[in-house]
Short mmCIF file of C-alpha atoms and ligand atoms in Angstrom, two decimals:
data_model
loop_
_atom_site.label_atom_id
_atom_site.label_comp_id
_atom_site.label_asym_id
_atom_site.label_seq_id
_atom_site.Cartn_x
_atom_site.Cartn_y
_atom_site.Cartn_z
CA UNK A 1 -0.43 -36.46 0.77
CA UNK A 2 1.57 -34.66 2.94
CA UNK A 3 3.22 -31.46 1.77
CA UNK A 4 7.07 -31.06 2.76
CA UNK A 5 8.14 -27.61 3.85
CA UNK A 6 11.97 -27.46 2.35
CA UNK A 7 14.25 -24.77 2.83
CA UNK A 8 15.90 -23.12 -0.05
CA UNK A 9 18.87 -22.23 1.96
CA UNK A 10 19.42 -25.96 3.06
CA UNK A 11 21.52 -27.62 -0.32
CA UNK A 12 20.12 -31.03 0.84
CA UNK A 13 16.31 -29.98 0.92
CA UNK A 14 16.95 -27.73 -2.50
CA UNK A 15 18.37 -31.12 -3.91
CA UNK A 16 15.10 -32.69 -2.85
CA UNK A 17 13.18 -30.32 -4.53
CA UNK A 18 14.96 -30.84 -7.76
CA UNK A 19 14.73 -34.78 -7.31
CA UNK A 20 10.93 -34.46 -6.55
CA UNK A 21 10.71 -32.12 -9.95
CA UNK A 22 12.52 -34.66 -11.75
CA UNK A 23 10.54 -37.61 -10.66
CA UNK A 24 7.10 -35.79 -12.10
CA UNK A 25 6.04 -34.38 -8.58
CA UNK A 26 4.38 -30.79 -8.16
CA UNK A 27 6.58 -28.36 -6.16
CA UNK A 28 5.83 -24.64 -5.42
CA UNK A 29 8.92 -22.86 -5.92
CA UNK A 30 9.95 -19.47 -5.40
CA UNK A 31 10.03 -16.86 -8.40
CA UNK A 32 10.94 -13.02 -8.03
CA UNK A 33 7.30 -12.28 -8.78
CA UNK A 34 4.92 -14.73 -7.03
CA UNK A 35 5.64 -18.72 -5.95
CA UNK A 36 4.83 -20.83 -8.82
CA UNK A 37 3.50 -24.27 -8.55
CA UNK A 38 5.87 -25.97 -10.77
CA UNK A 39 6.16 -29.21 -12.62
CA UNK A 40 8.68 -30.42 -15.77
CA UNK A 41 6.95 -29.27 -18.63
CA UNK A 42 7.96 -32.40 -20.73
CA UNK A 43 6.00 -34.78 -18.48
CA UNK A 44 2.28 -34.73 -19.38
CA UNK A 45 1.28 -36.49 -16.17
CA UNK A 46 3.13 -34.14 -14.22
CA UNK A 47 1.29 -31.07 -15.88
CA UNK A 48 -2.02 -32.92 -15.01
CA UNK A 49 -1.08 -32.69 -11.35
CA UNK A 50 -1.00 -28.93 -11.79
CA UNK A 51 -4.33 -28.47 -12.68
CA UNK A 52 -5.95 -31.07 -10.25
CA UNK A 53 -3.97 -29.35 -7.10
CA UNK A 54 -4.93 -25.91 -8.05
CA UNK A 55 -8.66 -27.10 -9.30
CA UNK A 56 -7.79 -25.10 -12.52
CA UNK A 57 -9.89 -25.72 -15.24
CA UNK A 58 -7.94 -27.59 -17.97
CA UNK A 59 -7.87 -25.34 -21.06
CA UNK A 60 -6.21 -22.66 -18.99
CA UNK A 61 -2.53 -22.12 -20.60
CA UNK A 62 0.49 -22.03 -18.28
CA UNK A 63 3.60 -20.05 -18.50
CA UNK A 64 6.81 -22.06 -19.29
CA UNK A 65 9.67 -21.22 -17.33
CA UNK A 66 13.12 -21.87 -18.94
CA UNK A 67 16.73 -21.15 -17.84
CA UNK A 68 17.85 -18.86 -20.68
CA UNK A 69 16.52 -17.32 -24.29
CA UNK A 70 19.02 -19.59 -25.99
CA UNK A 71 16.49 -22.53 -25.05
CA UNK A 72 13.67 -20.60 -26.77
CA UNK A 73 13.86 -22.58 -30.04
CA UNK A 74 12.98 -25.75 -28.05
CA UNK A 75 9.51 -24.46 -27.06
CA UNK A 76 8.74 -21.56 -30.00
CA UNK A 77 8.58 -21.68 -33.38
CA UNK A 78 9.11 -18.58 -36.01
CA UNK A 79 10.73 -16.46 -32.83
CA UNK A 80 10.36 -12.86 -34.18
CA UNK A 81 13.23 -10.44 -34.11
CA UNK A 82 11.29 -8.41 -31.47
CA UNK A 83 11.51 -11.53 -29.19
CA UNK A 84 15.26 -11.62 -28.96
CA UNK A 85 15.40 -7.90 -28.53
CA UNK A 86 13.25 -7.72 -25.08
CA UNK A 87 14.52 -11.03 -24.21
CA UNK A 88 18.01 -9.43 -24.29
CA UNK A 89 16.91 -6.57 -22.15
CA UNK A 90 14.31 -7.76 -19.61
CA UNK A 91 15.59 -11.43 -18.90
CA UNK A 92 16.31 -12.91 -16.67
CA UNK A 93 12.78 -11.06 -15.33
CA UNK A 94 9.42 -10.35 -14.79
CA UNK A 95 8.47 -10.48 -18.55
CA UNK A 96 6.33 -13.30 -20.29
CA UNK A 97 6.31 -13.71 -24.02
CA UNK A 98 3.50 -15.39 -25.87
CA UNK A 99 5.15 -16.96 -29.07
CA UNK A 100 4.07 -19.80 -31.58
CA UNK A 101 4.42 -22.81 -29.96
CA UNK A 102 6.64 -25.65 -31.05
CA UNK A 103 4.94 -28.61 -32.13
CA UNK A 104 6.54 -30.76 -29.24
CA UNK A 105 5.03 -28.57 -26.47
CA UNK A 106 1.93 -30.34 -24.82
CA UNK A 107 -1.34 -28.88 -25.50
CA UNK A 108 -2.30 -29.51 -22.02
CA UNK A 109 0.60 -26.70 -21.24
CA UNK A 110 -0.84 -24.40 -24.03
CA UNK A 111 -4.71 -25.14 -23.59
CA UNK A 112 -4.87 -26.33 -27.20
CA UNK A 113 -3.76 -22.82 -28.50
CA UNK A 114 -1.22 -22.38 -31.27
CA UNK A 115 0.84 -20.11 -28.91
CA UNK A 116 2.84 -20.93 -26.03
CA UNK A 117 3.86 -18.44 -22.87
CA UNK A 118 7.61 -18.65 -22.10
CA UNK A 119 9.46 -16.63 -19.34
CA UNK A 120 13.07 -16.60 -17.92
CA UNK A 121 12.89 -15.75 -14.33
CA UNK A 122 15.25 -13.89 -12.33
CA UNK A 123 15.47 -15.60 -9.07
CA UNK A 124 18.49 -17.35 -8.29
CA UNK A 125 17.40 -20.58 -6.61
CA UNK A 126 14.77 -21.24 -9.47
CA UNK A 127 17.58 -20.43 -11.81
CA UNK A 128 19.92 -22.87 -10.51
CA UNK A 129 17.17 -25.56 -10.66
CA UNK A 130 16.37 -24.88 -14.12
CA UNK A 131 19.85 -25.47 -15.07
CA UNK A 132 20.26 -28.51 -13.29
CA UNK A 133 17.07 -29.70 -14.60
CA UNK A 134 17.58 -28.75 -18.27
CA UNK A 135 13.99 -28.74 -18.98
CA UNK A 136 11.33 -26.25 -18.97
CA UNK A 137 8.83 -25.82 -15.70
CA UNK A 138 5.51 -25.09 -16.15
CA UNK A 139 4.51 -23.05 -13.36
CA UNK A 140 1.11 -21.10 -12.72
CA UNK A 141 0.87 -19.00 -9.55
CA UNK A 142 1.01 -21.51 -6.57
CA UNK A 143 -2.84 -20.29 -5.36
CA UNK A 144 -6.05 -22.35 -5.47
CA UNK A 145 -7.89 -21.31 -8.71
CA UNK A 146 -9.24 -17.55 -8.38
CA UNK A 147 -7.36 -17.38 -5.15
CA UNK A 148 -4.77 -14.93 -4.37
CA UNK A 149 -1.38 -15.17 -5.51
CA UNK A 150 1.29 -16.12 -2.85
CA UNK A 151 4.28 -14.23 -2.22
CA UNK A 152 5.29 -16.18 0.97
CA UNK A 153 5.85 -19.82 1.37
CA UNK A 154 3.17 -19.60 4.20
CA UNK A 155 0.51 -18.42 1.72
CA UNK A 156 1.35 -21.25 -0.52
CA UNK A 157 0.89 -23.77 2.32
CA UNK A 158 -2.47 -22.05 3.39
CA UNK A 159 -3.95 -22.57 0.27
CA UNK A 160 -2.77 -25.88 -1.13
CA UNK A 161 -0.99 -27.77 1.75
CA UNK A 162 -1.85 -31.50 1.39
CA UNK A 163 -2.45 -30.83 -2.51
CA UNK A 164 0.98 -30.64 -3.63
CA UNK A 165 4.29 -32.61 -3.05
CA UNK A 166 6.51 -29.72 -1.64
CA UNK A 167 7.16 -25.93 -1.08
CA UNK A 168 10.59 -24.75 -1.25
CA UNK A 169 10.94 -21.74 1.01
CA UNK A 170 13.13 -18.84 0.25
CA UNK A 171 11.39 -16.19 2.14
CA UNK A 172 9.39 -13.31 0.36
CA UNK A 173 9.12 -12.50 -3.06
CA UNK A 174 11.38 -9.50 -4.42
CA UNK A 175 8.59 -7.93 -6.97
CA UNK A 176 5.50 -9.53 -5.41
CA UNK A 177 2.84 -8.98 -8.52
CA UNK A 178 2.74 -11.63 -11.69
CA UNK A 179 5.05 -10.78 -14.67
CA UNK A 180 4.10 -8.67 -17.57
CA UNK A 181 2.68 -10.89 -20.47
CA UNK A 182 3.54 -9.62 -24.09
CA UNK A 183 2.02 -11.40 -27.01
CA UNK A 184 4.38 -11.55 -30.03
CA UNK A 185 2.31 -13.75 -32.29
CA UNK A 186 0.48 -11.24 -34.25
CA UNK A 187 1.82 -8.11 -36.45
CA UNK A 188 1.58 -5.64 -33.63
CA UNK A 189 2.62 -6.43 -30.10
CA UNK A 190 -0.02 -6.94 -27.36
CA UNK A 191 -0.12 -6.24 -23.84
CA UNK A 192 -1.86 -9.23 -22.47
CA UNK A 193 -1.25 -8.41 -18.70
CA UNK A 194 0.33 -5.07 -17.41
CA UNK A 195 3.13 -5.84 -14.79
CA UNK A 196 6.54 -4.76 -13.40
CA UNK A 197 8.09 -4.30 -16.75
CA UNK A 198 5.91 -1.59 -18.24
CA UNK A 199 4.43 -0.83 -21.50
CA UNK A 200 6.55 2.30 -22.02
CA UNK A 201 9.58 0.51 -21.41
CA UNK A 202 8.80 -2.10 -23.76
CA UNK A 203 7.84 0.03 -26.60
CA UNK A 204 11.08 1.93 -25.89
CA UNK A 205 13.26 -1.53 -26.84
CA UNK A 206 10.36 -2.40 -29.63
CA UNK A 207 10.57 0.97 -31.12
CA UNK A 208 7.19 0.33 -31.80
CA UNK A 209 3.58 1.13 -30.00
CA UNK A 210 2.11 -1.90 -28.03
CA UNK A 211 -1.74 -2.49 -28.33
CA UNK A 212 -4.17 -3.19 -25.43
CA UNK A 213 -5.26 -6.44 -25.44
CA UNK A 214 -8.98 -6.43 -26.33
CA UNK A 215 -9.81 -9.72 -24.15
CA UNK A 216 -10.25 -11.39 -27.28
CA UNK A 217 -6.90 -13.19 -26.88
CA UNK A 218 -7.87 -16.61 -26.73
CA UNK A 219 -6.44 -16.54 -22.73
CA UNK A 220 -8.47 -18.36 -20.65
CA UNK A 221 -7.65 -18.01 -17.08
CA UNK A 222 -7.16 -14.08 -17.96
CA UNK A 223 -10.58 -13.46 -16.95
CA UNK A 224 -12.19 -10.78 -14.73
CA UNK A 225 -12.76 -12.57 -11.33
CA UNK A 226 -9.18 -13.79 -10.26
CA UNK A 227 -6.75 -12.82 -7.71
CA UNK A 228 -9.57 -12.93 -4.76
CA UNK A 229 -9.33 -13.03 -1.19
CA UNK A 230 -11.83 -15.05 0.51
CA UNK A 231 -13.03 -11.94 2.64
CA UNK A 232 -15.02 -9.16 0.56
CA UNK A 233 -12.60 -6.80 -0.66
CA UNK A 234 -13.51 -3.11 -1.79
CA UNK A 235 -11.38 -0.27 -3.29
CA UNK A 236 -12.38 2.96 -1.74
CA UNK A 237 -10.38 6.55 -2.38
CA UNK A 238 -8.38 7.88 0.75
CA UNK A 239 -10.95 10.60 1.60
CA UNK A 240 -13.78 8.22 1.81
CA UNK A 241 -12.53 5.65 4.12
CA UNK A 242 -13.53 7.36 7.15
CA UNK A 243 -17.24 7.76 6.03
CA UNK A 244 -17.07 3.97 4.93
CA UNK A 245 -15.83 2.90 8.32
CA UNK A 246 -18.94 4.78 9.47
CA UNK A 247 -21.13 2.91 7.32
CA UNK A 248 -19.29 -0.42 8.09
CA UNK A 249 -20.20 0.29 11.63
CA UNK A 250 -23.93 0.57 10.91
CA UNK A 251 -23.90 -2.66 9.35
CA UNK A 252 -22.26 -4.12 12.23
CA UNK A 253 -18.66 -4.90 10.21
CA UNK A 254 -15.39 -5.00 11.22
CA UNK A 255 -12.96 -3.57 8.18
CA UNK A 256 -9.15 -4.39 7.66
CA UNK A 257 -7.94 -1.33 5.76
CA UNK A 258 -4.87 -1.49 3.42
CA UNK A 259 -3.67 2.03 2.35
CA UNK A 260 -0.42 3.55 1.06
CA UNK A 261 -0.98 7.10 2.65
CA UNK A 262 -0.96 7.28 6.61
CA UNK A 263 -4.66 7.50 7.27
CA UNK A 264 -4.01 6.19 11.10
CA UNK A 265 -4.76 9.83 12.87
CA UNK A 266 -8.18 9.92 11.10
CA UNK A 267 -8.92 6.31 11.56
CA UNK A 268 -7.35 5.08 14.74
CA UNK A 269 -10.60 5.89 16.72
CA UNK A 270 -13.29 4.71 14.60
CA UNK A 271 -14.74 1.48 16.01
CA UNK A 272 -15.13 -0.46 12.60
CA UNK A 273 -11.34 -0.19 12.08
CA UNK A 274 -10.11 -3.69 12.93
CA UNK A 275 -6.81 -3.81 11.47
CA UNK A 276 -4.80 -0.81 9.16
CA UNK A 277 -1.97 -1.95 7.33
CA UNK A 278 -0.16 0.88 5.71
CA UNK A 279 1.92 0.07 2.53
CA UNK A 280 4.80 2.09 1.18
CA UNK A 281 3.86 4.71 -0.87
CA UNK A 282 6.16 4.33 -3.93
CA UNK A 283 4.98 1.43 -6.30
CA UNK A 284 7.76 -0.90 -6.02
CA UNK A 285 7.39 -1.13 -2.27
CA UNK A 286 3.57 -1.02 -2.25
CA UNK A 287 3.56 -4.14 -4.96
CA UNK A 288 6.14 -6.06 -3.05
CA UNK A 289 3.76 -6.04 0.24
CA UNK A 290 0.18 -6.05 -1.57
CA UNK A 291 -0.58 -9.48 -1.69
CA UNK A 292 0.68 -10.35 1.69
CA UNK A 293 -1.33 -7.59 3.30
CA UNK A 294 -4.32 -9.20 1.53
CA UNK A 295 -3.45 -12.73 2.63
CA UNK A 296 -2.89 -11.33 6.29
CA UNK A 297 -6.43 -9.48 6.44
CA UNK A 298 -8.04 -12.54 5.00
CA UNK A 299 -6.64 -14.71 7.89
CA UNK A 300 -8.19 -12.24 10.57
CA UNK A 301 -12.03 -11.78 11.59
CA UNK A 302 -12.30 -8.90 9.67
CA UNK A 303 -15.53 -9.05 7.73
CA UNK A 304 -14.51 -6.74 4.81
CA UNK A 305 -11.30 -5.26 3.26
CA UNK A 306 -10.96 -1.96 2.28
CA UNK A 307 -8.14 -0.74 -0.15
CA UNK A 308 -7.26 2.55 -0.64
CA UNK A 309 -7.58 3.43 -4.57
CA UNK A 310 -4.20 3.54 -5.88
CA UNK A 311 -2.79 6.25 -7.54
CA UNK A 312 -3.86 6.76 -11.21
CA UNK A 313 -0.50 6.94 -12.92
CA UNK A 314 0.74 4.31 -15.49
CA UNK A 315 3.13 3.08 -13.25
CA UNK A 316 0.63 1.91 -11.05
CA UNK A 317 -1.21 0.01 -13.85
CA UNK A 318 -0.24 -3.26 -12.81
CA UNK A 319 -1.37 -3.04 -9.09
CA UNK A 320 -4.91 -1.29 -10.53
CA UNK A 321 -5.32 -4.18 -12.93
CA UNK A 322 -5.24 -6.71 -9.91
CA UNK A 323 -7.10 -4.84 -7.50
CA UNK A 324 -9.93 -4.35 -10.21
CA UNK A 325 -9.98 -8.07 -10.04
CA UNK A 326 -9.66 -8.69 -6.40
CA UNK A 327 -11.97 -6.01 -5.25
CA UNK A 328 -15.23 -4.53 -6.01
CA UNK A 329 -15.99 -0.95 -6.11
CA UNK A 330 -17.53 0.11 -2.90
CA UNK A 331 -20.27 2.03 -4.51
CA UNK A 332 -21.53 -1.43 -5.82
CA UNK A 333 -22.38 -2.70 -2.44
CA UNK A 334 -23.06 0.30 -0.46
O1 TXA B 1 5.02 -13.85 -12.37
C1 TXA B 1 4.43 -14.84 -13.05
O2 TXA B 1 3.90 -14.69 -14.43
C2 TXA B 1 3.92 -15.99 -12.19
C3 TXA B 1 4.88 -16.67 -11.88
C4 TXA B 1 5.00 -18.24 -11.23
O3 TXA B 1 5.86 -16.74 -12.92
N1 TXA B 1 3.00 -17.21 -13.08
C5 TXA B 1 1.42 -16.71 -13.67
O4 TXA B 1 0.93 -17.81 -13.97
O5 TXA B 1 1.27 -15.36 -12.99
P1 TXA B 1 -0.63 -17.96 -14.24
O6 TXA B 1 -0.74 -19.10 -14.49
O7 TXA B 1 -1.07 -17.47 -12.70
O8 TXA B 1 -1.11 -16.76 -15.07
C6 TXA B 1 -0.56 -16.93 -16.29
C7 TXA B 1 -1.41 -16.04 -17.28
C8 TXA B 1 -2.85 -16.78 -17.47
O9 TXA B 1 -3.66 -15.62 -17.29
C9 TXA B 1 -2.89 -17.57 -18.87
O10 TXA B 1 -4.17 -17.17 -19.56
C10 TXA B 1 -1.95 -16.73 -19.24
O11 TXA B 1 -0.95 -16.18 -18.76
N2 TXA B 1 -1.25 -17.40 -20.65
C11 TXA B 1 -0.67 -18.63 -20.54
N3 TXA B 1 -0.35 -18.87 -21.82
C12 TXA B 1 -1.00 -18.08 -22.73
C13 TXA B 1 -1.11 -18.18 -24.01
N4 TXA B 1 -0.77 -19.23 -24.98
N5 TXA B 1 -1.73 -17.22 -24.90
C14 TXA B 1 -2.32 -16.19 -23.88
N6 TXA B 1 -2.19 -15.86 -22.55
C15 TXA B 1 -1.65 -17.16 -22.07
MG1 MG B 2 -2.41 -16.65 -11.25
#
């Protein structure tokens, strides 16, 4: 299959994406977090195409994207008061809620679970599409199974060209990391995946503390190995990067380095340094560019990617969560 590269700024091409989605095709669409691989959530044949394009095991549940919180009762049952409260505060935005599923939701979407993941995205183009289609769009991140999430249309094409009908290109994603996932199906709210909406911000609105997900949630897909570049990637503290590059030189390895503090004066002369990408030191700026930096280095001749360990502050917990899945600790390989 030929994957069409559609321009979201062109009204005719936006309309083509809508027509494709309405006909049961799979189309990668921009969201404010990462590009999603979308299909009509009410069409089981379309949902099946998402799984085969990604190589995602069936049984891994998908997030359903809806236009507004008013549509929640179409997809969820017994919606708790807390859901309305966080929806009011954080939607449209990078927050996904796990709620008891409505009986009509296809088990292909929920992985057979009794719950369903729902999100009202903040991206203008996607919101227009949802409004026009008047259905939910199931959409996991638009990458091959266990690969790095895409934050640009080029990343989508690098991983899925020939396997999906189209990508609707609206340039780089604003947030750059996947949504926060909050499970509201139990007595106590649980954080299934840290994300751009912080635990602290949610606790203020819920007026209740949020439990950590102990990993027991039946959430296949939320596993340890995930978000991987093809190139081996390791996290290293800033002060150890120079020594690590010396080790790389001994091993005959060329290293791409991703930092958030300016290490170039120390590193520039080191022969094992293939490329240095210095990201912004503020969390939002860093998150916006992290996956792009990893995609970039993954496409070069670098043998290894070294990522400077981010600050251990709660604001950075979503970055740390993704890096723990995308990278190894260097000590495990030296
Ligand atoms: O920002 C995002 O959330 C992006 C954009 C495209 O919206 N989507 C995304 O989807 O990251 P995906 O499929 O890559 O990650 C969704 C996660 C998976 O780890 C899945 O296991 C979990 O959500 N999930 C989905 N439904 C669930 C459920 N009913 N219970 C627990 N976890 C669920
Ligand atoms: Mg994903």
